[in-house]
Amino acid sequence: MSILVTGGTGYIGSHTVVVLLEAGYDVIIADNLYNSKLDVLDKIETITGIRPMFYNVDVSKRSEIEPLFKMHSIEAILHFAGYKAVGESVALPLMYYRNNLLGTIELADCAVKYNVSKFIFSSSATVYGDNIVPLHEDLPLLPTTNPYGETKAISERILTDVAKANSDFNVTLLRYFNPIGAHASGLIGEIPVGTPNNLMPYLTQVAKGKRTHLSVFGDNYPTVDGTGVRDYIHVVDLAIGHMAALKGMHDGVNVYNLGTGKGSSVLELIQTFERVNSIKIPYQIVDRRQGDVAASYADVSKAYNDLNWKTEKSLEDMCRDSWFFEKNLKD
Ligand code: NAD
Ligand code: UFG
């Protein structure tokens, strides 16, 4: 039996593939390389000694994804594949709805047809909208501020309805907080295309001298120092969280926050990065970014109680590993 990992050459998917291979699972990756490169397979092989099976397919196209279910005996699907740039989703909503929703629909349909009983979906803390922190899984979801966020909320509802209609189809919705960091080998990590939107990839490019300074989006939020607070989680902890979710899969639909439970402000992150890497990060305070919430951090008790999972790595580890990866990247 194999685990189908869609988006398995991407940032979070590749770290999860490493964790699964190291634990002895057979892994099949389905990725159309829209936002990743084939050489990630070499890196995975260098780290684990195993080369996962790979298919260059678009998961939103039935004709491309269904053959995999005919060829392989699939035990579970970990569905990472999707577009994720918030700003781009505002400019190109149909591209986001088409890719992210059709991917979820076609995979769920194949899962039901080929008796795959376990489906794990990459959701996001963004589905909570501007809500009460710490964010708990039982909170009523609020509208998100962009089509990307809507694709996550709608995918959650689609998968929930499919599970209600098919008692053998079980779904785990994982709401990620802010994944940063990279594998300790420095071989795999996040490679943003163009100007990074997210804080850590921008910060590491400033550290490398590729960009002059970091813009801090607002210092007048009701937070510890006025800057935005987020629950940064090391991508390797997040990857291990997927294995815990797979092992601890319950019947029906289950939702888990994957975060540390601790919020850090933008300035705290910059200071930690500077301290552990001995690099000064020039920054300027600018206006708030539209759509940002003041604070977002998880109540992590459910994942701990149900899945026996919690994070191990610190903000220092995240800053060190992010920099180690960026430093070794050939531009
Ligand atoms: P990523 O872009 O690095 O990886 C996604 C992978 O999916 C890429 O390799 C891309 O080529 C592939 N892909 C996209 N559309 C595809 C399609 N139709 N068919 C086949 N492959 C396709 O992104 P990531 O950061 O690893 O994120 C993985 C998942 O987690 C995404 O669904 C994302 O929305 C979600 N997520 C990410 C974050 C984050 O901050 N990185 C936070 C919350 C949720
Ligand atoms: N920030 C800056 N300067 C930057 C980039 C970000 O000050 O150049 C600030 C933001 O205002 C925010 C914090 O840093 O306070 C984190 O911003 P990110 O863009 O790194 O992350 P977000 O919390 O905005 O969003 C991320 C992903 C979303 C996902 C969400 C929750 O981009 O896809 O986490 O998981 F939905």
Coordinates of C-alpha atoms and ligand atoms in Angstrom, one line a residue:
M1 CA 0.0 0.0 0.0
S2 CA 1.2 3.5 -0.9
I3 CA 0.7 7.0 0.2
L4 CA -0.2 9.4 -2.6
V5 CA 1.4 12.8 -1.9
T6 CA 0.1 15.5 -4.2
G7 CA 2.4 18.5 -4.4
G8 CA 5.2 16.3 -3.0
T9 CA 8.0 18.2 -4.6
G10 CA 6.8 21.5 -3.1
Y11 CA 8.0 23.1 0.2
I12 CA 5.8 21.3 2.8
G13 CA 5.2 18.2 0.6
S14 CA 8.9 17.5 0.2
H15 CA 9.6 17.7 3.9
T16 CA 6.6 15.4 4.5
V17 CA 7.8 12.9 1.9
V18 CA 11.2 12.7 3.7
V19 CA 9.5 12.0 7.0
L20 CA 7.3 9.3 5.5
L21 CA 10.1 7.6 3.6
E22 CA 12.2 7.6 6.8
A23 CA 9.3 6.0 8.6
G24 CA 9.2 3.2 6.0
Y25 CA 6.1 4.3 4.0
D26 CA 5.9 3.8 0.2
V27 CA 5.4 7.2 -1.3
I28 CA 4.0 8.2 -4.7
I29 CA 4.4 11.9 -5.6
A30 CA 2.0 13.6 -8.0
D31 CA 3.1 17.1 -8.9
N32 CA 3.0 19.1 -12.2
L33 CA 6.1 21.1 -11.2
Y34 CA 4.2 24.4 -11.4
N35 CA 6.0 25.7 -8.3
S36 CA 8.8 23.2 -7.8
K37 CA 11.6 21.5 -9.6
L38 CA 12.4 17.9 -10.4
D39 CA 15.8 18.0 -8.7
V40 CA 13.9 18.0 -5.4
L41 CA 13.7 14.2 -6.0
D42 CA 17.5 14.0 -6.0
K43 CA 17.6 15.9 -2.7
I44 CA 15.0 13.7 -1.2
E45 CA 17.1 10.7 -2.3
T46 CA 20.3 12.1 -0.9
I47 CA 18.6 12.7 2.5
T48 CA 16.7 9.4 2.8
G49 CA 18.5 7.0 0.4
I50 CA 15.2 6.3 -1.3
R51 CA 13.9 7.8 -4.5
P52 CA 10.1 8.2 -4.3
M53 CA 8.0 7.3 -7.3
F54 CA 7.1 10.5 -9.2
Y55 CA 4.3 11.4 -11.7
N56 CA 4.3 14.7 -13.5
V57 CA 0.5 15.2 -13.5
D58 CA -2.0 17.9 -13.0
V59 CA -4.3 16.7 -10.1
S60 CA -7.1 19.0 -11.2
K61 CA -7.3 17.0 -14.5
R62 CA -9.2 13.7 -14.1
S63 CA -7.6 12.1 -17.1
E64 CA -4.1 12.7 -15.6
I65 CA -4.8 11.7 -12.0
E66 CA -7.1 8.7 -12.4
P67 CA -4.5 6.4 -14.0
L68 CA -2.5 6.5 -10.8
F69 CA -5.4 5.0 -8.9
K70 CA -5.7 2.2 -11.4
M71 CA -1.9 1.4 -11.3
H72 CA -1.3 1.6 -7.6
S73 CA -2.9 0.4 -4.4
I74 CA -3.3 3.6 -2.5
E75 CA -3.9 3.6 1.2
A76 CA -4.1 7.4 1.8
I77 CA -3.9 10.7 0.0
L78 CA -2.0 13.7 1.4
H79 CA -3.3 16.6 -0.7
F80 CA -0.8 19.5 -0.7
A81 CA -1.0 20.4 -4.4
G82 CA -2.4 23.9 -5.0
Y83 CA -1.6 27.5 -5.7
K84 CA -0.9 29.6 -2.6
A85 CA 0.0 33.2 -3.4
V86 CA -2.6 35.4 -1.6
G87 CA -2.1 38.5 -3.7
E88 CA -2.1 36.6 -7.0
S89 CA -5.4 35.0 -6.0
V90 CA -7.0 38.4 -5.8
A91 CA -5.8 39.3 -9.3
L92 CA -6.5 35.8 -10.8
P93 CA -9.4 34.4 -8.8
L94 CA -10.6 31.9 -11.5
M95 CA -7.1 30.4 -11.8
Y96 CA -7.2 29.8 -8.0
Y97 CA -10.7 28.4 -7.8
R98 CA -10.2 26.2 -10.8
N99 CA -6.9 24.7 -9.7
N100 CA -7.5 24.4 -6.0
L101 CA -11.1 23.3 -6.1
L102 CA -10.9 20.9 -9.1
G103 CA -7.8 19.3 -7.5
T104 CA -9.8 18.6 -4.3
I105 CA -12.9 17.4 -6.2
E106 CA -11.1 15.1 -8.6
L107 CA -9.0 13.5 -5.9
A108 CA -12.0 13.0 -3.6
D109 CA -13.9 11.5 -6.4
C110 CA -11.1 9.1 -7.2
A111 CA -10.7 8.3 -3.5
V112 CA -14.3 7.2 -3.2
K113 CA -14.2 5.3 -6.5
Y114 CA -11.0 3.4 -5.7
N115 CA -11.8 2.9 -2.0
V116 CA -9.1 5.1 -0.5
S117 CA -10.4 5.7 3.0
K118 CA -7.9 8.3 4.2
F119 CA -7.7 11.8 2.9
I120 CA -5.5 14.5 4.6
F121 CA -6.0 18.0 3.3
S122 CA -3.6 21.0 3.6
S123 CA -5.8 23.7 5.0
S124 CA -4.8 27.0 6.5
A125 CA -5.3 29.1 9.6
T126 CA -6.6 31.7 7.1
V127 CA -10.0 30.0 7.3
Y128 CA -10.5 31.5 10.8
G129 CA -10.5 35.0 9.3
D130 CA -10.1 37.7 11.9
N131 CA -11.2 35.6 14.9
I132 CA -10.5 35.3 18.7
V133 CA -7.0 34.0 19.6
P134 CA -5.9 31.4 20.5
L135 CA -7.7 30.0 17.5
H136 CA -9.6 26.8 18.3
E137 CA -10.9 24.3 15.8
D138 CA -14.5 24.7 17.1
L139 CA -14.7 28.4 16.3
P140 CA -17.2 29.3 13.6
L141 CA -15.2 30.2 10.6
L142 CA -15.2 33.8 9.3
P143 CA -14.9 35.0 5.8
T144 CA -11.3 35.1 4.5
T145 CA -10.1 38.2 2.7
N146 CA -9.0 36.6 -0.6
P147 CA -9.9 33.9 -3.1
Y148 CA -7.0 31.7 -1.9
G149 CA -8.4 31.6 1.6
E150 CA -11.9 30.8 0.1
T151 CA -10.5 27.8 -1.8
K152 CA -9.3 26.4 1.5
A153 CA -12.7 27.0 3.3
I154 CA -14.7 25.6 0.3
S155 CA -12.4 22.6 0.0
E156 CA -12.9 21.9 3.7
R157 CA -16.7 21.9 3.1
I158 CA -16.5 19.8 0.0
L159 CA -14.5 17.1 1.8
T160 CA -16.8 17.2 4.8
D161 CA -19.8 16.7 2.6
V162 CA -18.2 13.8 0.7
A163 CA -17.3 12.2 4.0
K164 CA -20.9 12.6 5.3
A165 CA -22.2 10.8 2.2
N166 CA -19.6 8.0 2.2
S167 CA -19.0 6.3 5.5
D168 CA -15.8 4.7 4.3
F169 CA -14.2 8.0 3.4
N170 CA -12.4 9.7 6.3
V171 CA -11.0 13.2 6.2
T172 CA -8.5 15.0 8.3
L173 CA -8.3 18.8 7.7
L174 CA -5.0 20.2 8.9
R175 CA -5.0 24.0 9.4
Y176 CA -1.4 25.1 9.2
F177 CA -0.2 28.2 10.9
N178 CA 3.0 29.9 9.5
P179 CA 5.4 27.3 8.2
I180 CA 9.1 28.5 8.0
G181 CA 12.5 26.8 8.3
A182 CA 14.0 24.1 6.2
H183 CA 15.4 20.6 6.5
A184 CA 18.6 20.6 8.6
S185 CA 20.6 19.2 5.7
G186 CA 20.0 22.5 3.9
L187 CA 19.0 20.5 0.8
I188 CA 15.3 21.3 0.7
G189 CA 13.4 24.4 1.7
E190 CA 11.2 27.1 0.4
I191 CA 12.2 28.7 -3.0
P192 CA 9.8 31.5 -3.7
V193 CA 9.4 32.6 -7.3
G194 CA 9.9 36.3 -7.8
T195 CA 9.6 38.7 -4.9
P196 CA 8.6 36.8 -1.7
N197 CA 5.3 37.8 -0.1
N198 CA 5.9 36.0 3.1
L199 CA 8.1 37.3 5.9
M200 CA 10.8 34.7 6.3
P201 CA 11.8 34.3 2.7
Y202 CA 11.9 38.0 2.3
L203 CA 14.0 38.3 5.5
T204 CA 16.5 35.7 4.3
Q205 CA 16.9 37.4 1.0
V206 CA 17.7 40.7 2.8
A207 CA 20.2 38.8 4.9
K208 CA 21.8 37.5 1.7
G209 CA 22.0 41.0 0.3
K210 CA 19.5 40.3 -2.5
R211 CA 17.2 43.0 -1.1
T212 CA 18.1 46.2 0.6
H213 CA 15.7 46.0 3.6
L214 CA 12.6 44.5 5.0
S215 CA 9.4 46.4 5.2
V216 CA 7.5 45.8 8.4
F217 CA 3.8 46.1 7.6
G218 CA 2.4 48.2 10.5
D219 CA 3.5 48.9 14.1
N220 CA 0.2 50.0 15.5
Y221 CA -1.6 46.7 16.0
P222 CA -2.9 45.8 19.5
T223 CA 0.0 43.4 20.0
V224 CA 3.1 43.2 22.2
D225 CA 5.1 45.7 20.2
G226 CA 2.5 46.8 17.6
T227 CA 3.7 44.5 14.8
G228 CA 1.7 41.5 13.6
V229 CA 1.8 38.3 15.6
R230 CA 1.9 34.9 14.0
D231 CA 2.4 31.3 15.1
Y232 CA 5.5 30.2 13.2
I233 CA 6.0 26.5 12.9
H234 CA 9.1 24.7 11.7
V235 CA 8.3 22.8 8.5
V236 CA 9.9 19.6 9.8
D237 CA 7.5 19.7 12.8
L238 CA 4.7 20.3 10.4
A239 CA 5.8 17.3 8.3
I240 CA 5.9 15.1 11.4
G241 CA 2.4 16.4 12.2
H242 CA 1.2 14.8 8.9
M243 CA 2.6 11.5 9.9
A244 CA 0.9 11.8 13.3
A245 CA -2.4 12.6 11.5
L246 CA -1.9 9.6 9.2
K247 CA -1.2 7.2 12.0
G248 CA -4.0 8.6 14.2
M249 CA -6.6 8.9 11.5
H250 CA -10.1 8.8 13.0
D251 CA -13.4 8.0 11.4
G252 CA -15.4 10.8 9.8
V253 CA -14.1 14.3 9.6
N254 CA -11.5 15.6 12.0
V255 CA -9.9 19.1 12.1
Y256 CA -6.6 20.0 13.7
N257 CA -4.5 23.1 14.1
L258 CA -0.9 22.5 13.3
G259 CA 1.0 25.3 15.1
T260 CA 3.2 25.8 18.2
G261 CA 0.6 27.6 20.2
K262 CA 2.9 30.5 20.6
G263 CA 2.7 33.8 18.8
S264 CA 5.7 35.9 17.8
S265 CA 5.7 39.4 16.5
V266 CA 7.5 40.5 13.3
L267 CA 10.1 42.4 15.4
E268 CA 10.6 39.4 17.7
L269 CA 11.3 37.2 14.6
I270 CA 13.7 39.8 13.2
Q271 CA 15.6 40.0 16.5
T272 CA 15.8 36.2 16.9
F273 CA 17.1 35.9 13.3
E274 CA 19.7 38.5 14.0
R275 CA 20.8 36.9 17.2
V276 CA 21.1 33.3 16.1
N277 CA 22.7 34.1 12.7
S278 CA 24.8 37.2 13.8
I279 CA 23.4 39.2 10.8
K280 CA 21.9 42.6 11.0
I281 CA 18.6 43.0 9.1
P282 CA 17.8 46.5 8.0
Y283 CA 14.1 47.2 8.2
Q284 CA 11.6 50.1 7.8
I285 CA 8.1 50.4 9.3
V286 CA 5.6 50.9 6.6
D287 CA 1.7 51.0 6.4
R288 CA -0.3 47.9 7.3
R289 CA -0.8 45.4 4.5
Q290 CA -4.4 45.1 3.4
G291 CA -6.1 41.9 4.7
D292 CA -3.7 41.2 7.5
V293 CA -5.0 40.3 11.0
A294 CA -3.3 41.6 14.1
A295 CA -2.7 38.2 15.7
S296 CA -3.0 34.6 14.7
Y297 CA -1.9 31.7 16.9
A298 CA -3.2 28.3 17.5
D299 CA -4.8 26.4 20.4
V300 CA -2.9 23.2 19.9
S301 CA -4.5 21.0 22.5
K302 CA -6.6 19.0 20.1
A303 CA -3.7 17.8 18.0
Y304 CA -1.8 16.9 21.2
N305 CA -4.7 15.1 22.8
D306 CA -5.9 13.2 19.7
L307 CA -2.7 12.7 17.7
N308 CA -0.1 12.8 20.5
W309 CA 1.8 15.4 18.4
K310 CA 3.4 18.7 19.4
T311 CA 6.2 20.7 18.0
E312 CA 9.8 20.2 19.1
K313 CA 11.6 23.0 17.3
S314 CA 12.1 26.6 18.6
L315 CA 12.0 29.9 16.8
E316 CA 15.8 29.9 17.0
D317 CA 15.9 26.6 15.1
M318 CA 13.5 28.0 12.4
C319 CA 15.7 31.1 11.9
R320 CA 18.9 29.1 11.8
D321 CA 17.6 26.5 9.4
S322 CA 15.9 29.1 7.1
W323 CA 19.2 31.0 6.8
F324 CA 21.3 27.8 6.3
F325 CA 19.0 26.9 3.4
E326 CA 19.0 30.3 1.8
K327 CA 22.8 30.7 2.2
N328 CA 23.4 27.5 0.3
L329 CA 20.9 28.3 -2.5
K330 CA 22.6 29.1 -5.8
D331 CA 20.8 32.1 -7.3
Ligands
NAD1 P1 4.4 24.8 -2.8 O1 3.9 25.8 -3.9 O2 5.8 24.8 -2.4 O3 3.9 23.3 -3.1 C1 2.7 23.1 -3.8 C2 3.1 22.1 -4.9 O4 1.9 21.7 -5.6 C3 4.1 22.6 -5.9 O5 5.1 21.7 -6.1 C4 3.2 22.7 -7.2 O6 4.0 22.5 -8.3 C5 2.2 21.7 -7.0 N1 0.9 22.0 -7.7 C6 0.1 23.1 -7.7 N2 -1.0 22.9 -8.5 C7 -0.9 21.6 -8.9 C8 -1.7 20.8 -9.7 N3 -2.9 21.2 -10.2 N4 -1.3 19.5 -10.0 C9 -0.2 19.0 -9.5 N5 0.7 19.7 -8.7 C10 0.3 21.0 -8.4 O7 3.4 25.2 -1.5 P2 3.6 24.7 0.0 O8 4.0 25.9 0.8 O9 4.4 23.5 0.1 O10 2.1 24.5 0.4 C11 1.5 23.2 0.3 C12 0.0 23.3 0.6 O11 -0.1 23.8 1.9 C13 -0.8 24.2 -0.3 O12 -2.0 23.6 -0.5 C14 -0.9 25.4 0.5 O13 -2.0 26.2 0.1 C15 -1.0 24.9 1.9 N6 -0.6 25.9 2.9 C16 0.6 26.5 2.8 C17 1.0 27.4 3.8 C18 2.3 28.1 3.7 O14 2.5 29.1 4.3 N7 3.3 27.6 2.9 C19 0.1 27.8 4.8 C20 -1.1 27.1 4.9 C21 -1.5 26.2 3.9
UFG2 N1 5.2 40.9 7.1 C1 6.0 42.0 7.1 N2 6.8 42.2 6.0 C2 6.8 41.4 4.9 C3 6.0 40.2 4.9 C4 5.2 40.0 6.0 O1 5.9 42.8 8.0 O2 7.5 41.6 4.0 C5 4.3 40.6 8.3 C6 2.9 40.5 8.0 O3 2.2 41.7 8.1 C7 2.4 39.5 9.1 C8 3.6 38.6 9.3 O4 4.7 39.3 8.8 O5 2.2 40.2 10.3 C9 3.5 37.3 8.6 O6 3.2 37.5 7.2 P1 3.3 36.3 6.1 O7 3.0 36.9 4.8 O8 4.6 35.6 6.2 O9 2.2 35.3 6.5 P2 0.6 35.5 6.7 O10 0.3 35.2 8.1 O11 0.2 36.8 6.1 O12 0.1 34.3 5.8 C10 0.6 33.0 5.7 C11 0.4 32.5 4.3 C12 -1.0 32.2 4.1 C13 -1.6 31.4 5.1 C14 -1.4 32.0 6.5 C15 -1.9 31.2 7.6 O13 0.9 33.3 3.4 O14 -1.2 31.5 2.9 O15 0.0 32.2 6.7 O16 -1.4 29.9 7.5 F1 -3.0 31.3 4.9

